[in-house]
PDB file of C-alpha atoms in Angstrom:
ATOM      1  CA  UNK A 536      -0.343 -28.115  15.471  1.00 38.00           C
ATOM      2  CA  UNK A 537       3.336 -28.210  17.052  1.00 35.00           C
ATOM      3  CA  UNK A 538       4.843 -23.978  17.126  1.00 36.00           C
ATOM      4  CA  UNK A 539       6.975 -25.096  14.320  1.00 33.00           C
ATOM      5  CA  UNK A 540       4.575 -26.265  11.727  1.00 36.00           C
ATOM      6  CA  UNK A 541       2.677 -23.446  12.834  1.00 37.00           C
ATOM      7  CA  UNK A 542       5.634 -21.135  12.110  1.00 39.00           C
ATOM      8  CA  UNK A 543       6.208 -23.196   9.060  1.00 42.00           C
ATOM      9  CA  UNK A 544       2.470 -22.395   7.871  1.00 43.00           C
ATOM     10  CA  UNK A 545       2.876 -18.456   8.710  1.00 45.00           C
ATOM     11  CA  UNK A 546       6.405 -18.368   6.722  1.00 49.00           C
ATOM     12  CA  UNK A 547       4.821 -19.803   3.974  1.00 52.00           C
ATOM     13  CA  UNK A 548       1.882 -17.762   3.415  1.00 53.00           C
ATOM     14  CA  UNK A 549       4.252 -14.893   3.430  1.00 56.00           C
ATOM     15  CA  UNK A 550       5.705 -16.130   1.161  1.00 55.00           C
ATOM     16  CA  UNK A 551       2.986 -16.898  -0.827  1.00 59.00           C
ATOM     17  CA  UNK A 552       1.526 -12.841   0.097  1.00 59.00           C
ATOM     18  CA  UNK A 553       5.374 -11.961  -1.179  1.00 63.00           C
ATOM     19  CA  UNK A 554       5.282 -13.552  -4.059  1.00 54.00           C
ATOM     20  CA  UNK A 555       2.201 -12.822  -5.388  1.00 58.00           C
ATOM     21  CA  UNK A 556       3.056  -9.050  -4.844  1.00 56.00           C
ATOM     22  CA  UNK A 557       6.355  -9.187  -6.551  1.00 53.00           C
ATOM     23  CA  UNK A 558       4.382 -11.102  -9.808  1.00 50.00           C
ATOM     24  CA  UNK A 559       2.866  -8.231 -11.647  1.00 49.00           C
ATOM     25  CA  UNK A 560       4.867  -8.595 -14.723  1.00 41.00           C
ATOM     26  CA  UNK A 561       2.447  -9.477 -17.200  1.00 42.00           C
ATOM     27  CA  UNK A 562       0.027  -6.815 -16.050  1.00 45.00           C
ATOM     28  CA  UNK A 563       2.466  -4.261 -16.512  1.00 43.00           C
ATOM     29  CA  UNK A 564       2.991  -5.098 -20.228  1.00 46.00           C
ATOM     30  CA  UNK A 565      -0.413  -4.379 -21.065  1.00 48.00           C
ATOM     31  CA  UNK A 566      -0.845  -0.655 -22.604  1.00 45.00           C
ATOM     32  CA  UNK A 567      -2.546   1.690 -21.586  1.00 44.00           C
ATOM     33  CA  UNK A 568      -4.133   5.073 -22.096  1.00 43.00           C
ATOM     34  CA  UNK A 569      -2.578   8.109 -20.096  1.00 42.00           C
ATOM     35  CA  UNK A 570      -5.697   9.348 -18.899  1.00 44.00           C
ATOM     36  CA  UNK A 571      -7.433   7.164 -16.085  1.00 44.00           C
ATOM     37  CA  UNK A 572     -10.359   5.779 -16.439  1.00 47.00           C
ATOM     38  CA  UNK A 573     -13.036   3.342 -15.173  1.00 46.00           C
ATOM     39  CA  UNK A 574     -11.459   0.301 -16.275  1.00 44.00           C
ATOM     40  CA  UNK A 575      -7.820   1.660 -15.364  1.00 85.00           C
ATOM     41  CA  UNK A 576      -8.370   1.310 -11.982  1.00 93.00           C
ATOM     42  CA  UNK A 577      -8.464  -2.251 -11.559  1.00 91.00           C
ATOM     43  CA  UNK A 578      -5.865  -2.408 -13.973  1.00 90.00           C
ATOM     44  CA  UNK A 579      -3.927   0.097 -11.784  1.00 92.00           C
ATOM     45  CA  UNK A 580      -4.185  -2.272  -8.660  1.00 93.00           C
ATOM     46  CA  UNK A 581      -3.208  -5.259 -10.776  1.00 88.00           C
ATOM     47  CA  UNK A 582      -0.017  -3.325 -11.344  1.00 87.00           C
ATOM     48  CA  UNK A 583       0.425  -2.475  -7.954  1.00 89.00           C
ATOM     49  CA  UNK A 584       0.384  -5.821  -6.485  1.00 86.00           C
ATOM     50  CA  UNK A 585      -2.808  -5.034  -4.834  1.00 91.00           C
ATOM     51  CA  UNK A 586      -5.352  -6.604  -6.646  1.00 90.00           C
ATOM     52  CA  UNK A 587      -3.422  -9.823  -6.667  1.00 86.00           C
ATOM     53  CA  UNK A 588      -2.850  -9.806  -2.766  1.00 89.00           C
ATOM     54  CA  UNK A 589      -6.757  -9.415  -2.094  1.00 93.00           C
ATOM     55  CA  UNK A 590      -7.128 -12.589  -4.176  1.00 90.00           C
ATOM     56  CA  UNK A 591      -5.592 -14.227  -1.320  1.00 89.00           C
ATOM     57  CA  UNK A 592      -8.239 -13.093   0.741  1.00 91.00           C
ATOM     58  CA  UNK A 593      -9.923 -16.365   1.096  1.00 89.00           C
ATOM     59  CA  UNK A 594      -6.738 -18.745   1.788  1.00 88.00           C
ATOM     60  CA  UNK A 595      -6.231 -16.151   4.718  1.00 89.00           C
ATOM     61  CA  UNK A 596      -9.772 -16.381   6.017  1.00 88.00           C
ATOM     62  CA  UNK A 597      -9.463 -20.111   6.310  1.00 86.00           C
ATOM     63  CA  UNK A 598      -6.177 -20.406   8.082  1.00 86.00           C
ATOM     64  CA  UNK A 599      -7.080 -17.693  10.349  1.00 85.00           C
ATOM     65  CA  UNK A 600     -10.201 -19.931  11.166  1.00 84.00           C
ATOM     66  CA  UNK A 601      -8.381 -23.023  11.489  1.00 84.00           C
ATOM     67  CA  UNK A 602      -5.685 -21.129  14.123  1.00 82.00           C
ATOM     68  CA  UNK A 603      -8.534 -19.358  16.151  1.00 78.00           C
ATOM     69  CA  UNK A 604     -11.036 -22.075  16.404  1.00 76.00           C
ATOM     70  CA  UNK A 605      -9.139 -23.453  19.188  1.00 77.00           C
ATOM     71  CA  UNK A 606      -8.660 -20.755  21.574  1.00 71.00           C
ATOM     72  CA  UNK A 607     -12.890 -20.254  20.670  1.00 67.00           C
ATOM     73  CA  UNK A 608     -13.671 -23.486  22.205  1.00 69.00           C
ATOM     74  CA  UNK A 609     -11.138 -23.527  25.479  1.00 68.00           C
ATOM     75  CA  UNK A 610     -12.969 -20.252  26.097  1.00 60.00           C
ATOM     76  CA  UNK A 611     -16.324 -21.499  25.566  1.00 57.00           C
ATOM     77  CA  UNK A 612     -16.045 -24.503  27.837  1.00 59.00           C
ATOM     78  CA  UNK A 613     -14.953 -22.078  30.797  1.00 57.00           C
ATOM     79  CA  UNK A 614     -18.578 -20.453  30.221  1.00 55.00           C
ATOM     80  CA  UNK A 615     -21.935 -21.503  30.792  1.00 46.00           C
ATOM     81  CA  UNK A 616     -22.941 -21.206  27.120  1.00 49.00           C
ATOM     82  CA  UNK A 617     -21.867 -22.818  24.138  1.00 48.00           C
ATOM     83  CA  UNK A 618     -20.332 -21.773  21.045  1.00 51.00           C
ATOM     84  CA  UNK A 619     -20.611 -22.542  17.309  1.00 54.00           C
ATOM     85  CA  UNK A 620     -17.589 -23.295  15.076  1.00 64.00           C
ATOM     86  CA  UNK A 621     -16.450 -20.702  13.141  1.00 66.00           C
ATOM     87  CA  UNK A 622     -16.424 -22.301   9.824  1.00 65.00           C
ATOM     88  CA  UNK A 623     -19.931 -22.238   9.970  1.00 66.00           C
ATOM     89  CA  UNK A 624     -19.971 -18.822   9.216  1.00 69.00           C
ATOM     90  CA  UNK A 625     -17.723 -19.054   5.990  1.00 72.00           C
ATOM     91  CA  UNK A 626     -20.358 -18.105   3.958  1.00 76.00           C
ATOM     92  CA  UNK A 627     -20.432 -15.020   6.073  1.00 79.00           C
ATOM     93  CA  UNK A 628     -17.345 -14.256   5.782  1.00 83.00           C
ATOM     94  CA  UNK A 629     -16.741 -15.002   2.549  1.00 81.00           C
ATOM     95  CA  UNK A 630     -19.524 -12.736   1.032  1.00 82.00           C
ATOM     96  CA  UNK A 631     -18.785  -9.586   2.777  1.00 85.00           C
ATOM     97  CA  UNK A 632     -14.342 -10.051   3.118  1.00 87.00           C
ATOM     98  CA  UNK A 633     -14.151 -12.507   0.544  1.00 89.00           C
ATOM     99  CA  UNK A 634     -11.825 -11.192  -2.286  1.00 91.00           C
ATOM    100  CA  UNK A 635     -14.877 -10.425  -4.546  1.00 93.00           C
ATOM    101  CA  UNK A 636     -16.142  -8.390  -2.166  1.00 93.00           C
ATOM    102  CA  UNK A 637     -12.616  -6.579  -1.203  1.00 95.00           C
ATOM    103  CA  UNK A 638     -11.845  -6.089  -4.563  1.00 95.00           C
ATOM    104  CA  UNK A 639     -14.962  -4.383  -5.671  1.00 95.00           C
ATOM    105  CA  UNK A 640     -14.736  -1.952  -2.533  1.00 96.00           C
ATOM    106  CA  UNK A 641     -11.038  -1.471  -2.935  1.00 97.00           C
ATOM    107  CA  UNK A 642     -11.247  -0.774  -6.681  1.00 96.00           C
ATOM    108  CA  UNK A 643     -14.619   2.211  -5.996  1.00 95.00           C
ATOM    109  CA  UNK A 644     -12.715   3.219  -3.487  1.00 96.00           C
ATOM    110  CA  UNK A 645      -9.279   4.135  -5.328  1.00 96.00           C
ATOM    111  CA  UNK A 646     -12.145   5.215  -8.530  1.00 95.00           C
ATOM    112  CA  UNK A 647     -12.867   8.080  -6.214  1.00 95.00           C
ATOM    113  CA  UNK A 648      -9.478   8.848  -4.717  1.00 96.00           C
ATOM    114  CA  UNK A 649      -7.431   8.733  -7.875  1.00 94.00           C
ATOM    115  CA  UNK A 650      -4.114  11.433  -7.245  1.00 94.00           C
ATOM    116  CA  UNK A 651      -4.630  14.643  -9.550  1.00 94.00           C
ATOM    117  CA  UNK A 652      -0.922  13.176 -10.980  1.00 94.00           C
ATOM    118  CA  UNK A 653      -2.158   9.759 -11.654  1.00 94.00           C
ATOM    119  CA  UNK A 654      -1.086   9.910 -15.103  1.00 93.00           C
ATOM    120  CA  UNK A 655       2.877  10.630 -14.651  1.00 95.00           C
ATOM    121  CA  UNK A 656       2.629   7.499 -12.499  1.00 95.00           C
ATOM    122  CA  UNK A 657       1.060   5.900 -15.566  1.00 93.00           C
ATOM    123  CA  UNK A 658       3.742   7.094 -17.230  1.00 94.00           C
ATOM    124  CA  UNK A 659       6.302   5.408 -14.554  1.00 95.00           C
ATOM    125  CA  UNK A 660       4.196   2.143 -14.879  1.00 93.00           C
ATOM    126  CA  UNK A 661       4.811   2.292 -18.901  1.00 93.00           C
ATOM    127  CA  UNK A 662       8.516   2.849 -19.435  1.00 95.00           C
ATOM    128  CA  UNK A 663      10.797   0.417 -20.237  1.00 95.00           C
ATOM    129  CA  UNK A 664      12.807   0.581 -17.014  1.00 93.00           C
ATOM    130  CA  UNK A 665       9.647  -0.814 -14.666  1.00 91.00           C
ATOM    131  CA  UNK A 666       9.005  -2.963 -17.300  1.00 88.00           C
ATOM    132  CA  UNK A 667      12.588  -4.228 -17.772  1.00 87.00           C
ATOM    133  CA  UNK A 668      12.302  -4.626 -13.694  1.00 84.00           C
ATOM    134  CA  UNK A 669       9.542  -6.571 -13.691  1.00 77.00           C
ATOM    135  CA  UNK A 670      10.389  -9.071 -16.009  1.00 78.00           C
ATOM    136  CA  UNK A 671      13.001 -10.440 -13.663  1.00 76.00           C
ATOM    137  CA  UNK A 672       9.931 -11.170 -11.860  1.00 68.00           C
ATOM    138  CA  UNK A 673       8.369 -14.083 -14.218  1.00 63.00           C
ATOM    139  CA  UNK A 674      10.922 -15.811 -12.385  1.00 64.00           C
ATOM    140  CA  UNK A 675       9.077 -16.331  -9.474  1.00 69.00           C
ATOM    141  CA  UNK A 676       6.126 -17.508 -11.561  1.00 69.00           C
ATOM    142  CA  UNK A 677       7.845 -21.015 -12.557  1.00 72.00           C
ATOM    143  CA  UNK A 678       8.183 -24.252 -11.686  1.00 75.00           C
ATOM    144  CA  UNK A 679      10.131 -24.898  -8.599  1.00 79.00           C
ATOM    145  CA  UNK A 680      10.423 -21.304  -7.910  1.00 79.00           C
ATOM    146  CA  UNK A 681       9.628 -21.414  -4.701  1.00 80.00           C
ATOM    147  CA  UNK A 682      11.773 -24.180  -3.598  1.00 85.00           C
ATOM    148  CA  UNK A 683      14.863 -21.962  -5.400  1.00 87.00           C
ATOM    149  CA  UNK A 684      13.955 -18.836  -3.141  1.00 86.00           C
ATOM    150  CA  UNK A 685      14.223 -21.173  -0.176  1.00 85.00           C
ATOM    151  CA  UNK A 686      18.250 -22.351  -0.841  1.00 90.00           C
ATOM    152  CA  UNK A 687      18.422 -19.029  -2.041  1.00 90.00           C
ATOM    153  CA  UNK A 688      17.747 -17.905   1.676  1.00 89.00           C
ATOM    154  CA  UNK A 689      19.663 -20.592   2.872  1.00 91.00           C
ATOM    155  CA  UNK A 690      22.861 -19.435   1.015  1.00 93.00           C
ATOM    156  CA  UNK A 691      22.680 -15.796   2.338  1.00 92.00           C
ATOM    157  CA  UNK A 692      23.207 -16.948   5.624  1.00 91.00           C
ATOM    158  CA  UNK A 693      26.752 -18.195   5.060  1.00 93.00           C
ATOM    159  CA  UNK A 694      27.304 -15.579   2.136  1.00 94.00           C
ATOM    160  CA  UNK A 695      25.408 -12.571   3.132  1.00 95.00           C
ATOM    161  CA  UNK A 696      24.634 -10.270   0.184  1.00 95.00           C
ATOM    162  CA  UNK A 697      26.701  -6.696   0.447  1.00 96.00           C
ATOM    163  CA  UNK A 698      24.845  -4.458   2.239  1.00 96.00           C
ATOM    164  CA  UNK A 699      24.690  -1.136  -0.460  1.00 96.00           C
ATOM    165  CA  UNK A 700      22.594  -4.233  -2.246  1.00 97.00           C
ATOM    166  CA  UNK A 701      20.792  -5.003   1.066  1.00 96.00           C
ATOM    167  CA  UNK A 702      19.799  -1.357   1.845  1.00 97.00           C
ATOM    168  CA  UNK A 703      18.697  -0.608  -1.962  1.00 96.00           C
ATOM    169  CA  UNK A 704      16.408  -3.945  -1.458  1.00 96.00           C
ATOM    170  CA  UNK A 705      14.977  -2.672   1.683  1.00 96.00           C
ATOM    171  CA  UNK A 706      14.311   0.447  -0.065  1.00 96.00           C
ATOM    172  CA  UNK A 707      12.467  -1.348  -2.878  1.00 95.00           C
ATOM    173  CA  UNK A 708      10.331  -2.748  -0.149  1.00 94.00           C
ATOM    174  CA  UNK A 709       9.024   0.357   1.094  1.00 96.00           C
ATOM    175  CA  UNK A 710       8.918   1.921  -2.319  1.00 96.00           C
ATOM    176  CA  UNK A 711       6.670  -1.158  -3.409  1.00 93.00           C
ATOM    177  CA  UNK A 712       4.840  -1.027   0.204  1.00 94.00           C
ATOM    178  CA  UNK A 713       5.335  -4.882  -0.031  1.00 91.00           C
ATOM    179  CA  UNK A 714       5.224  -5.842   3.489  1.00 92.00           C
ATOM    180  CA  UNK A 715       3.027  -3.083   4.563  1.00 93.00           C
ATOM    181  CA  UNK A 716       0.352  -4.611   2.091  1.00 93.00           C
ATOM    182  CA  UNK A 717       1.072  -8.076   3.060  1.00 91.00           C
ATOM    183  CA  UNK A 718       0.655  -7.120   6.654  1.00 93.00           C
ATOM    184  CA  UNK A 719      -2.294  -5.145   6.377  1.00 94.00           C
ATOM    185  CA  UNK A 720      -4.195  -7.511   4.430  1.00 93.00           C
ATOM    186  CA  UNK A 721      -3.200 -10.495   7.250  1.00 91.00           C
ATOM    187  CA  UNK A 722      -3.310  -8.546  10.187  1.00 93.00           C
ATOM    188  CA  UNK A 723      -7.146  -6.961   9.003  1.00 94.00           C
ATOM    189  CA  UNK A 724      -8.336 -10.391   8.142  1.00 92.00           C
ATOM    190  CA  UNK A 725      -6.874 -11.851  11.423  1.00 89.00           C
ATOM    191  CA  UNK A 726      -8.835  -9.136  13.407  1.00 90.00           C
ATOM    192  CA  UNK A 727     -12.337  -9.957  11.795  1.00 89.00           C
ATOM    193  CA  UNK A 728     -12.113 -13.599  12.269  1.00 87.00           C
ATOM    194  CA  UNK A 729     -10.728 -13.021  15.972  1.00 84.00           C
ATOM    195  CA  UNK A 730     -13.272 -10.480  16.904  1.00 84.00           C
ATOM    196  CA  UNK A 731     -16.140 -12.642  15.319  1.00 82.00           C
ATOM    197  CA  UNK A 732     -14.700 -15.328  18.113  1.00 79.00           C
ATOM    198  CA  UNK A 733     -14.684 -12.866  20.722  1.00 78.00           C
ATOM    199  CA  UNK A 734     -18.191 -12.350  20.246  1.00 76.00           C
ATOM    200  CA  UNK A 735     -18.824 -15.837  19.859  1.00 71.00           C
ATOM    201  CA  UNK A 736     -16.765 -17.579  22.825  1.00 66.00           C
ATOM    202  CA  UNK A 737     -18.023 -13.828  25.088  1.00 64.00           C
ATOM    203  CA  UNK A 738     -14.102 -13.211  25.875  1.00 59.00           C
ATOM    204  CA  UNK A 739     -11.043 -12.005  24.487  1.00 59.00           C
ATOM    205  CA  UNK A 740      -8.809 -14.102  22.991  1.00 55.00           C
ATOM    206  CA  UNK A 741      -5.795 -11.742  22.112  1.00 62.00           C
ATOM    207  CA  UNK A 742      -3.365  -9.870  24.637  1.00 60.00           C
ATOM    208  CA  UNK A 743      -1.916  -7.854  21.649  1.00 67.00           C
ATOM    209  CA  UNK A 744      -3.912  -4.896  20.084  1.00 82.00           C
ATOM    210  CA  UNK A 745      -4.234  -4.528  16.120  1.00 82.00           C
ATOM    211  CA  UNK A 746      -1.308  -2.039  15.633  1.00 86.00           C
ATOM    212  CA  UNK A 747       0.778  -4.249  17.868  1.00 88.00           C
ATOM    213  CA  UNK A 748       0.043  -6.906  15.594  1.00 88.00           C
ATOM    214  CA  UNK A 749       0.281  -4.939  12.555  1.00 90.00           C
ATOM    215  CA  UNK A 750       4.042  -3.464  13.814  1.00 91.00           C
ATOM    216  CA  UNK A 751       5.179  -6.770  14.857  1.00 91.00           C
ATOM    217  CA  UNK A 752       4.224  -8.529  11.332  1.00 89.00           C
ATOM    218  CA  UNK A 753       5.406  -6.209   8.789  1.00 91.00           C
ATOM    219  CA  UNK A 754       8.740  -6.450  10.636  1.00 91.00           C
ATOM    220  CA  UNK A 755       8.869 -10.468  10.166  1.00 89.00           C
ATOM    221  CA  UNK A 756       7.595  -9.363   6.582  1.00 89.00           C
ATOM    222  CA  UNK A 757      10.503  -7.011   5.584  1.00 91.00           C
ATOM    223  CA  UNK A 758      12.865  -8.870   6.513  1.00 89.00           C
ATOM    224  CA  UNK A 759      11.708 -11.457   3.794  1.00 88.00           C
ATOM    225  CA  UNK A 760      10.861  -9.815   1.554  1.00 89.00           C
ATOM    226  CA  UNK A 761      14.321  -8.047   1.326  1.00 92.00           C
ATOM    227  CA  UNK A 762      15.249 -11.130   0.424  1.00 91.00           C
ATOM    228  CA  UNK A 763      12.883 -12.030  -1.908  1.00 88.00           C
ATOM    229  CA  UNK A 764      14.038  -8.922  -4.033  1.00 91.00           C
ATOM    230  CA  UNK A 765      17.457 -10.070  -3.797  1.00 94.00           C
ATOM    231  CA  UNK A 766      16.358 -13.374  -5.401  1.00 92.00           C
ATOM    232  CA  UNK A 767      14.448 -11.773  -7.849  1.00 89.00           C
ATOM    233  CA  UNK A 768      16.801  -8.776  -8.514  1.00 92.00           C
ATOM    234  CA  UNK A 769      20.075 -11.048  -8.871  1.00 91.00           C
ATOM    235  CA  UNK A 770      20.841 -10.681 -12.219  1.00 89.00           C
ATOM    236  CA  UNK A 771      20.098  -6.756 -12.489  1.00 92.00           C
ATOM    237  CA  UNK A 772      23.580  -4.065 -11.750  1.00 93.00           C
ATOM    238  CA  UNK A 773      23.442  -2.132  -9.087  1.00 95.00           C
ATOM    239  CA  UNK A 774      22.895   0.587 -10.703  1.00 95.00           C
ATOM    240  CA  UNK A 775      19.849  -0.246 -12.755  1.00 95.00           C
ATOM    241  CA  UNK A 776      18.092  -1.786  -9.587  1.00 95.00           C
ATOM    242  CA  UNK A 777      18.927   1.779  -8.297  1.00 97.00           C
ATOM    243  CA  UNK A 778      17.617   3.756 -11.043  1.00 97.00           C
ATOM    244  CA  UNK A 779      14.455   1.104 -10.635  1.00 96.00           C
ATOM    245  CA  UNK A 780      13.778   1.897  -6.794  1.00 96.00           C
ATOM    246  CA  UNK A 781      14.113   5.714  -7.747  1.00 97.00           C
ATOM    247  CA  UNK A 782      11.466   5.573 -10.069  1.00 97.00           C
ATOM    248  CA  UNK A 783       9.271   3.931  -7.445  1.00 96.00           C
ATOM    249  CA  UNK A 784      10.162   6.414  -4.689  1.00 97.00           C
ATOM    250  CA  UNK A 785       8.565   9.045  -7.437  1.00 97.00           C
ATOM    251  CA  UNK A 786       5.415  11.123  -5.516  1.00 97.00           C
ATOM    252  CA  UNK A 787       3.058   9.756  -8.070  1.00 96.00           C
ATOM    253  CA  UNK A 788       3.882   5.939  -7.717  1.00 96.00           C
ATOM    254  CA  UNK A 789       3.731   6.958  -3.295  1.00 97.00           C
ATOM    255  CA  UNK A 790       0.493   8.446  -3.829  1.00 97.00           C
ATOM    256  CA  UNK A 791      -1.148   6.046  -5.808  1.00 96.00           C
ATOM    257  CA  UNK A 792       0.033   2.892  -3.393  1.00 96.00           C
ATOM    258  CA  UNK A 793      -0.761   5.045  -0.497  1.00 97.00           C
ATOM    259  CA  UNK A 794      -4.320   5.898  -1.537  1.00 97.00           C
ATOM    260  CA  UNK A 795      -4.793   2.026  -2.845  1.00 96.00           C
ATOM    261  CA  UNK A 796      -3.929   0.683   0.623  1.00 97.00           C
ATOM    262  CA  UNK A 797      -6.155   3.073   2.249  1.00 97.00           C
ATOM    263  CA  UNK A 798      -8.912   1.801   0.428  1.00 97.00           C
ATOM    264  CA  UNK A 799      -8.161  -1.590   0.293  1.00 97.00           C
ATOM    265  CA  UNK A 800      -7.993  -1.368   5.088  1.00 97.00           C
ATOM    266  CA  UNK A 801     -10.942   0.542   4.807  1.00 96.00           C
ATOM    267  CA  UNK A 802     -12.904  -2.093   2.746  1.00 96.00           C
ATOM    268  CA  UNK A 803     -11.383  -4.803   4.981  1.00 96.00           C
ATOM    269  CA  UNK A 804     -12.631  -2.385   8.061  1.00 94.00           C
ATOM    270  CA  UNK A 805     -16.216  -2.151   6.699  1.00 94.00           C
ATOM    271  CA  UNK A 806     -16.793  -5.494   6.436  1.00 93.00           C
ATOM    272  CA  UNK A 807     -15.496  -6.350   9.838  1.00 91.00           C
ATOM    273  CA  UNK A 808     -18.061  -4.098  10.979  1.00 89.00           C
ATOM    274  CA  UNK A 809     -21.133  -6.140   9.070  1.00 87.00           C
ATOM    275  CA  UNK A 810     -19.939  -9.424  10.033  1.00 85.00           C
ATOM    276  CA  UNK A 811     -19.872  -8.823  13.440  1.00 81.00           C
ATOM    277  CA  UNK A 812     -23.361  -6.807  13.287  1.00 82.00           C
ATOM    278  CA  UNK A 813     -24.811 -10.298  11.820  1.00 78.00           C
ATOM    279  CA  UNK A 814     -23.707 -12.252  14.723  1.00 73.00           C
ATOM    280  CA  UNK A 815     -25.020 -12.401  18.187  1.00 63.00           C
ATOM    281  CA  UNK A 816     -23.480 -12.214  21.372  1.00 62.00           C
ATOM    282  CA  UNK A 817     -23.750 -15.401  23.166  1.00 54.00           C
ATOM    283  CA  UNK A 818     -26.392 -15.130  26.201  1.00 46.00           C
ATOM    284  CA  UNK A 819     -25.018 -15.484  29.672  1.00 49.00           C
TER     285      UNK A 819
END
């Protein structure tokens, strides 16, 4: 695979991260109680974004197999041992980072961590506003949507958007924690599979460390998805979009997303730790 398909790839599954975390609109509509319980919880991540990021858990797994594999086997034929191929250890993989798996750990792990003010974010979740706000979201949902975003992008280059609307976007991003999820869940995944190599091929494969990586990617991912929010926001005033990022800046809403993304590292974390346990070292 040439850098530019490569490139191509990466773009796109941000894009595909992005978009799924800017979709939420229909779980947002659904009512709810203002006192948390079990069953609010994965509701509450479905809201967040985060519950529908994890579900790309497996896509990620496989292209961070296909892009690794490589580098396994030049290392392997510079030692005296072989190596298997990664993909035989999907199954692995899949059963203890799969999105089932990810999901389940994220969701106990927000059950026990749930803010003392969860329910004035509920209350942020519910009004009309956020609602009103996400509904420009469907957008993204339908055919050729995709395809739209991309002349969208296109267009911004020649006719850059003003930049009170740029900062307010970039804002939304970190309100949201948009990229930060995004990156997380990529750079997390990306680590398993390449450490699981490591131990396969008996040498490193990377030159940058985790938070390099981590840094480095939710950069490339803020800068989209600032514009993704332009695309989606187009049609709402200033103003409103303002009044929208507000609410989201709210301690409640922070708390909540921080606490969600905590658990949702930490399950990716855990299971890093038993898929490597399950797989030997190659013998010298």
């Amino acid at each position: 695979m040439s850098h530019f398909s490569a490139r191509q790839d990466f773009t796109a599954l941000v894009l595909g991260l992005l978009l799924t975390l800017a979709s939420s609109a229909g779980a947002a509509q659904q009512p709810a109680s203002s006192k948390a319980g079990p069953l609010d919880v994965e509701q509450l991540l479905r809201e967040l974004g985060i519950a529908d990021a994890i579900a790309q858990t497996d896509q990620i797994i496989a292209q961070s197999v296909a892009a690794i594999q490589p580098r396994v086997d030049a290392a392997a034929a510079r030692q005296v041992h072989g190596t298997a191929s990664l993909s035989s250890l999907s199954g692995l993989l899949s059963d203890s980072t799969g999105k089932e798996a990810i999901a389940a750990a994220t969701s106990v792990y927000l059950a026990e961590h749930l803010p003392a003010n969860v329910s004035e974010a509920r209350s942020i979740l519910d009004s009309a506003l956020v609602i009103r706000a996400r509904n420009f979201d469907v957008s993204l949902e339908m055919d050729g949507a995709f395809e739209k975003f991309v002349e969208f992008r296109t267009k911004l280059e020649s006719q850059p958007a003003a930049e009170a609307r740029v900062n307010l976007v970039r804002r939304l991003d970190t309100a949201l924690f948009g990229s930060a999820i995004a990156a997380v869940l990529q750079t997390e995944i990306e680590t398993t599979v390449e450490t699981l190599a490591m131990r396969m091929a008996g040498s490193s494969l990377s030159t940058l460390s985790r938070a390099d990586k981590l840094e480095q990617r939710q950069r490339h991912m803020a800068g989209i998805a600032a514009d993704l929010h332009l695309f989606s926001y187009r049609f709402m005033q200033d103003r409103e979009l303002e009044q929208y990022v507000e609410l989201m800046e709210q301690n409640s809403i922070q708390q909540l997303l921080s606490v969600s993304l905590q658990g949702m590292q930490q399950a990716l974390q855990a299971s890093r730790a038993v898929v490597v346990d399950a797989v030997s070292p190659p013998l010298n």
